[in-house]
Amino acid sequence: MPLSACLLSGGVGGARMARALDLVDDVDLTVVVNVGDDALTHGVYVSPDLDTVLYTLAGVEGPQGWGLAEDDHKVMDSMAWLGADTTFRIGDRDLATNLFRTSELSAGRTLSDVTASLVESFEIEARVIPVTDDPVRTVIHTADGPISFQEYFVHRRHQDPVEDLVYQGSGEARPAPGVLEAIGGCDVVIIAPSNPPLSIWPILNVPGITDAVAAAERVIAVSPLIGGKALKGPAAEVMVALGLPPGNEGVLAAYDGLVTDLVVDHEDAADRQTLSGPDLHVHVTGTRIAEPEQAAVFGSWITDLASR
Ligand code: GDP
Ligand code: CA
């Protein structure tokens, strides 16, 4: 029997984890993706984490893990020539994905429905579902006041200390069709090595999701930290700024009793002694999965773990 896994995912770290599981034969995979970073930019509806997951599963992701490989930027160059602010750069073929999404949404389709079409076009086997079809937007409170996720991340290069996070719209949001069924019906829920407050909390904040995860028998979280630090991005700083303990203790605290297993890197092997407890198993392995070869090894390892 295949192992059915439901992965909670942000962008790059989540997409790499999705690929790791997708590379294993006999894993039936559903990826539930954060939409808190979605925005309107250059007149199009961008859904950065969804696209990162789609592109990575299709094996066509860009060198940094997001965007498309070997994309051109003729449109952005022309926009810049016209005087537009192109700090948020979208490649030409990537723009086609976003134009398609935008026009289908304007025609009245839901985000999950449009995503299903993209899954088909990119010939992806896994199911990829936005956590919700309703608008949820991560708002970052800084010393200068509240700013949008893209303002914080792209324009201000995540330099502002984060004072608070608000997931605007999450109170009224409903899980997209299939999300609760995937979480409730799988053998294992896996929380990707994504940024806990910026990528996973906006998923858990959609009403019904945390309860569904709490009800799952097995919840394995993979730490995004290696040697106590994020490979890229502000995860470690944001967690500490929000009052969580440093390192993997903070990752655990971020998931507040939800996880049965935490997977940490060899560099943090000492955490197995300090963090393990009667209700928590801490496992140590190599968690660098940027390369498909590493991802394949990690994918089989975690599938074995989940099957035990
Ligand atoms: P974003 O939405 O693109 O910012 O991506 P995520 O929130 O999904 O993931 C960001 C996190 O991924 C960062 O904190 C990184 O440390 C983590 N990450 C990226 N690549 C890897 C990897 O190969 N292994 C592990 N363990 N974490 C990774
Ligand atoms: Ca993201």
Coordinates of C-alpha atoms and ligand atoms in Angstrom, one line a residue:
M1 CA 0.0 0.0 0.0
P2 CA 1.4 3.4 -0.8
L3 CA 2.0 5.8 2.1
S4 CA -0.3 8.8 1.8
A5 CA 1.4 12.0 3.0
C6 CA 0.0 15.4 3.4
L7 CA 2.6 18.2 3.3
L8 CA 2.1 21.7 4.7
S9 CA 4.3 23.9 2.7
G10 CA 5.6 27.4 2.1
G11 CA 7.8 28.3 -0.9
V12 CA 11.4 27.1 -1.4
G13 CA 11.9 24.9 1.7
G14 CA 8.4 23.5 1.2
A15 CA 8.9 22.9 -2.5
R16 CA 12.1 21.0 -1.9
M17 CA 10.4 18.8 0.7
A18 CA 7.5 18.2 -1.8
R19 CA 10.1 17.1 -4.4
A20 CA 11.8 14.8 -1.9
L21 CA 8.5 13.0 -1.2
D22 CA 7.5 13.0 -4.9
L23 CA 10.7 11.2 -5.8
V24 CA 9.8 8.2 -3.7
D25 CA 7.8 5.5 -5.4
D26 CA 4.7 4.6 -3.6
V27 CA 4.0 7.9 -1.9
D28 CA 0.6 9.4 -2.5
L29 CA 1.3 13.1 -2.0
T30 CA -1.0 16.1 -1.3
V31 CA 0.7 19.5 -0.8
V32 CA -1.3 22.1 1.1
V33 CA 0.3 25.5 0.4
N34 CA 0.5 28.9 2.1
V35 CA -1.2 31.8 0.3
G36 CA -0.3 34.5 2.8
D37 CA 2.3 35.9 0.4
D38 CA -0.1 36.2 -2.5
A39 CA -0.4 39.8 -3.9
L40 CA -1.4 41.9 -6.8
T41 CA 1.8 43.2 -8.5
H42 CA 2.3 44.5 -12.0
G43 CA -1.5 44.0 -12.3
V44 CA -1.3 40.3 -11.9
Y45 CA -2.2 38.0 -9.0
V46 CA 1.0 36.3 -7.9
S47 CA 0.9 33.3 -5.7
P48 CA 4.7 32.8 -5.0
D49 CA 4.6 29.8 -2.8
L50 CA 2.2 27.8 -5.0
D51 CA 4.3 28.5 -8.1
T52 CA 7.5 27.6 -6.3
V53 CA 5.9 24.2 -5.4
L54 CA 4.6 23.7 -8.9
Y55 CA 7.8 24.6 -10.6
T56 CA 10.0 22.5 -8.3
L57 CA 7.7 19.5 -8.7
A58 CA 7.9 19.9 -12.4
G59 CA 11.7 20.2 -12.2
V60 CA 11.7 23.6 -13.9
E61 CA 12.5 25.9 -10.9
G62 CA 15.0 28.7 -11.2
P63 CA 18.5 28.6 -9.7
Q64 CA 17.5 30.2 -6.4
G65 CA 14.6 27.8 -6.0
W66 CA 11.9 30.1 -7.2
G67 CA 10.8 31.4 -10.6
L68 CA 11.5 29.3 -13.7
A69 CA 14.9 28.1 -15.0
E70 CA 16.3 29.9 -18.0
D71 CA 13.5 32.5 -18.1
D72 CA 13.8 35.8 -19.9
H73 CA 13.0 39.2 -18.4
K74 CA 12.0 41.2 -21.5
V75 CA 8.7 42.3 -20.0
M76 CA 10.3 43.5 -16.8
D77 CA 13.0 45.3 -18.7
S78 CA 10.4 47.1 -20.8
M79 CA 8.3 47.8 -17.7
A80 CA 11.4 49.4 -16.0
W81 CA 12.0 51.4 -19.2
L82 CA 8.5 52.7 -18.9
G83 CA 9.3 53.8 -15.3
A84 CA 7.6 51.0 -13.3
D85 CA 9.1 49.7 -10.1
T86 CA 10.3 46.3 -10.9
T87 CA 11.9 45.4 -7.6
F88 CA 9.5 42.4 -7.7
R89 CA 10.7 40.8 -10.9
I90 CA 8.8 38.2 -12.7
G91 CA 10.3 36.3 -15.6
D92 CA 8.5 36.2 -19.0
R93 CA 7.3 32.6 -18.8
D94 CA 6.6 33.0 -15.1
L95 CA 4.5 36.0 -16.0
A96 CA 2.5 33.7 -18.3
T97 CA 1.6 31.5 -15.4
N98 CA 0.5 34.6 -13.4
L99 CA -1.5 36.1 -16.3
F100 CA -3.2 32.7 -16.8
R101 CA -4.1 32.6 -13.1
T102 CA -5.2 36.2 -13.0
S103 CA -7.5 35.9 -16.0
E104 CA -9.0 32.6 -14.8
L105 CA -9.7 34.1 -11.4
S106 CA -11.3 37.1 -13.0
A107 CA -13.5 34.7 -15.0
G108 CA -14.8 33.4 -11.6
R109 CA -12.7 30.3 -11.1
T110 CA -11.3 29.6 -7.6
L111 CA -7.6 29.5 -6.8
S112 CA -7.7 25.8 -6.1
D113 CA -9.4 25.1 -9.4
V114 CA -6.9 27.2 -11.3
T115 CA -4.0 25.5 -9.4
A116 CA -5.4 22.1 -10.4
S117 CA -5.2 23.2 -14.1
L118 CA -1.6 24.3 -13.6
V119 CA -0.8 20.9 -11.9
E120 CA -2.1 19.2 -15.1
S121 CA -0.3 21.5 -17.5
F122 CA 3.0 21.0 -15.7
E123 CA 2.4 17.2 -15.6
I124 CA 2.7 17.0 -11.8
E125 CA 1.5 13.8 -10.2
A126 CA 1.0 15.1 -6.7
R127 CA -2.1 17.1 -5.6
V128 CA -1.3 20.7 -4.9
I129 CA -3.9 22.7 -3.1
P130 CA -3.8 26.3 -1.7
V131 CA -4.8 26.1 1.9
T132 CA -7.8 28.4 1.2
D133 CA -9.5 30.0 -1.8
D134 CA -10.3 33.0 0.4
P135 CA -8.0 35.9 0.6
V136 CA -5.5 35.6 3.5
R137 CA -2.7 38.1 3.6
T138 CA 0.2 38.1 5.9
V139 CA 0.8 41.6 7.3
I140 CA 4.1 42.4 9.0
H141 CA 4.1 44.8 11.9
T142 CA 7.4 46.7 12.1
A143 CA 8.6 49.9 13.8
D144 CA 7.4 51.8 10.7
G145 CA 3.9 50.3 11.1
P146 CA 2.2 47.4 9.3
I147 CA 3.5 46.5 5.8
S148 CA 2.5 43.8 3.3
F149 CA 4.5 40.6 3.0
Q150 CA 6.0 41.5 -0.4
E151 CA 6.9 45.0 0.9
Y152 CA 8.7 43.4 3.9
F153 CA 10.3 40.5 2.0
V154 CA 11.1 41.8 -1.5
H155 CA 11.2 45.6 -1.2
R156 CA 12.8 45.9 2.2
R157 CA 14.7 42.6 2.0
H158 CA 13.3 41.3 5.3
Q159 CA 15.6 43.6 7.3
D160 CA 12.9 45.1 9.6
P161 CA 12.6 43.5 13.0
V162 CA 9.2 41.8 13.1
E163 CA 7.0 43.1 16.0
D164 CA 3.9 41.1 15.2
L165 CA 2.3 39.1 12.4
V166 CA -1.3 39.3 11.3
Y167 CA -2.9 36.9 8.9
Q168 CA -5.5 39.3 7.5
G169 CA -8.7 37.5 6.4
S170 CA -7.8 34.2 8.1
G171 CA -10.7 34.5 10.6
E172 CA -13.3 34.2 7.8
A173 CA -11.3 31.9 5.5
R174 CA -12.5 28.4 4.8
P175 CA -10.1 25.5 3.9
A176 CA -10.1 24.9 0.1
P177 CA -12.0 21.8 -1.1
G178 CA -9.9 18.7 -0.3
V179 CA -7.7 20.2 2.3
L180 CA -9.4 18.9 5.5
E181 CA -10.0 15.5 3.7
A182 CA -6.2 15.3 2.9
I183 CA -5.1 16.1 6.4
G184 CA -7.7 13.9 8.0
G185 CA -7.3 11.0 5.6
C186 CA -3.5 10.7 5.2
D187 CA -1.1 8.3 7.0
V188 CA 1.2 11.2 8.0
V189 CA 1.1 15.0 8.1
I190 CA 4.5 16.4 7.3
I191 CA 5.4 20.0 8.1
A192 CA 7.9 21.1 5.6
P193 CA 11.2 22.9 6.5
S194 CA 9.5 26.2 5.8
N195 CA 9.6 29.4 7.7
P196 CA 7.3 28.6 10.7
P197 CA 5.8 32.0 11.4
L198 CA 5.8 33.3 7.8
S199 CA 4.8 30.2 5.9
I200 CA 3.3 27.6 8.2
W201 CA 1.4 29.7 10.7
P202 CA -0.7 31.3 7.9
I203 CA -1.8 27.8 7.0
L204 CA -2.5 26.7 10.6
N205 CA -4.5 29.9 11.2
V206 CA -7.2 29.0 8.7
P207 CA -10.1 27.8 10.8
G208 CA -10.2 24.1 11.0
I209 CA -6.6 23.4 10.0
T210 CA -4.9 23.3 13.4
D211 CA -7.7 21.0 14.8
A212 CA -7.3 18.7 11.8
V213 CA -3.5 18.5 12.3
A214 CA -3.9 18.0 16.0
A215 CA -6.2 15.1 15.3
A216 CA -3.7 13.4 13.0
E217 CA -1.9 10.4 14.6
R218 CA 1.5 11.2 13.1
V219 CA 2.8 14.7 12.5
I220 CA 6.5 15.0 11.4
A221 CA 8.0 18.4 11.2
V222 CA 11.3 18.9 9.4
S223 CA 13.3 21.8 10.8
P224 CA 14.2 24.7 8.4
L225 CA 17.2 25.4 10.6
I226 CA 20.7 23.9 10.1
G227 CA 23.2 24.7 12.8
G228 CA 20.6 26.9 14.3
K229 CA 20.3 29.1 11.2
A230 CA 18.0 29.2 8.2
L231 CA 19.8 28.3 4.9
K232 CA 18.3 31.5 3.5
G233 CA 15.8 34.0 4.7
P234 CA 14.8 35.4 8.1
A235 CA 13.3 32.3 9.9
A236 CA 15.7 32.3 12.8
E237 CA 15.5 36.1 13.4
V238 CA 11.7 36.2 13.0
M239 CA 11.1 33.4 15.5
V240 CA 13.4 35.1 18.1
A241 CA 11.8 38.5 17.4
L242 CA 8.4 36.9 18.1
G243 CA 9.6 35.6 21.5
L244 CA 10.2 32.0 20.5
P245 CA 13.3 30.3 21.9
P246 CA 16.3 30.2 19.6
G247 CA 17.0 27.1 17.4
N248 CA 15.0 24.0 17.1
E249 CA 13.4 24.6 20.5
G250 CA 11.8 27.6 18.8
V251 CA 10.6 25.4 15.9
L252 CA 9.0 23.1 18.3
A253 CA 7.4 25.9 20.3
A254 CA 6.1 27.3 17.0
Y255 CA 4.2 24.1 16.5
D256 CA 3.0 24.1 20.1
G257 CA 2.3 20.4 20.9
L258 CA 1.2 19.5 17.3
V259 CA 4.2 17.4 16.3
T260 CA 5.0 13.8 17.2
D261 CA 8.3 13.8 15.5
L262 CA 10.9 16.5 14.8
V263 CA 13.6 15.9 12.2
V264 CA 16.8 18.0 12.7
D265 CA 20.1 18.1 10.8
H266 CA 23.4 16.4 11.9
E267 CA 24.7 19.8 12.8
D268 CA 22.0 20.0 15.5
A269 CA 22.4 16.4 16.7
A270 CA 22.6 17.6 20.3
D271 CA 19.0 18.6 20.2
R272 CA 18.0 14.9 20.2
Q273 CA 19.1 14.8 23.9
T274 CA 17.7 18.1 25.0
L275 CA 14.4 18.1 23.1
S276 CA 13.2 14.5 23.0
G277 CA 10.5 13.6 25.5
P278 CA 7.7 11.1 26.1
D279 CA 5.5 12.7 23.5
L280 CA 8.2 13.8 21.1
H281 CA 10.8 11.9 19.1
V282 CA 13.7 13.9 17.7
H283 CA 15.5 12.3 14.7
V284 CA 18.8 13.3 13.3
T285 CA 19.8 13.0 9.6
G286 CA 21.2 15.1 6.7
T287 CA 18.4 17.6 5.9
R288 CA 20.0 19.6 3.0
I289 CA 17.7 18.8 0.1
A290 CA 18.3 21.5 -2.4
E291 CA 19.7 19.0 -4.9
P292 CA 17.4 16.3 -6.3
E293 CA 19.9 13.6 -5.4
Q294 CA 19.9 14.7 -1.7
A295 CA 16.1 15.1 -1.9
A296 CA 15.7 11.5 -3.1
V297 CA 17.8 10.1 -0.2
F298 CA 15.9 12.3 2.3
G299 CA 12.6 11.4 0.8
S300 CA 13.1 7.6 1.3
W301 CA 14.5 8.2 4.8
I302 CA 11.4 10.2 5.9
T303 CA 9.1 7.7 4.2
D304 CA 10.7 4.9 6.2
L305 CA 10.4 6.9 9.4
A306 CA 6.7 7.6 8.6
S307 CA 6.0 3.9 8.0
R308 CA 7.5 2.9 11.3
Ligands
GDP1 P1 9.8 30.7 1.1 O1 8.3 30.8 1.2 O2 10.3 30.7 -0.3 O3 10.5 31.7 2.0 O4 10.1 29.3 1.6 P2 9.7 28.4 2.9 O5 9.1 29.2 4.0 O6 9.1 27.2 2.4 O7 11.2 28.0 3.3 C1 12.2 28.8 3.8 C2 13.0 28.0 4.7 O8 13.5 26.9 3.9 C3 14.3 28.7 5.2 O9 14.1 28.9 6.6 C4 15.4 27.7 4.9 O10 16.2 27.4 6.0 C5 14.6 26.4 4.6 N1 15.3 25.5 3.6 C6 15.6 25.8 2.3 N2 16.2 24.8 1.7 C7 16.4 23.8 2.7 C8 17.0 22.5 2.8 O11 17.5 22.0 1.8 N3 16.9 21.9 4.0 C9 16.3 22.4 5.1 N4 16.3 21.7 6.2 N5 15.7 23.6 5.1 C10 15.8 24.3 3.9
CA2 CA 6.7 32.3 0.8

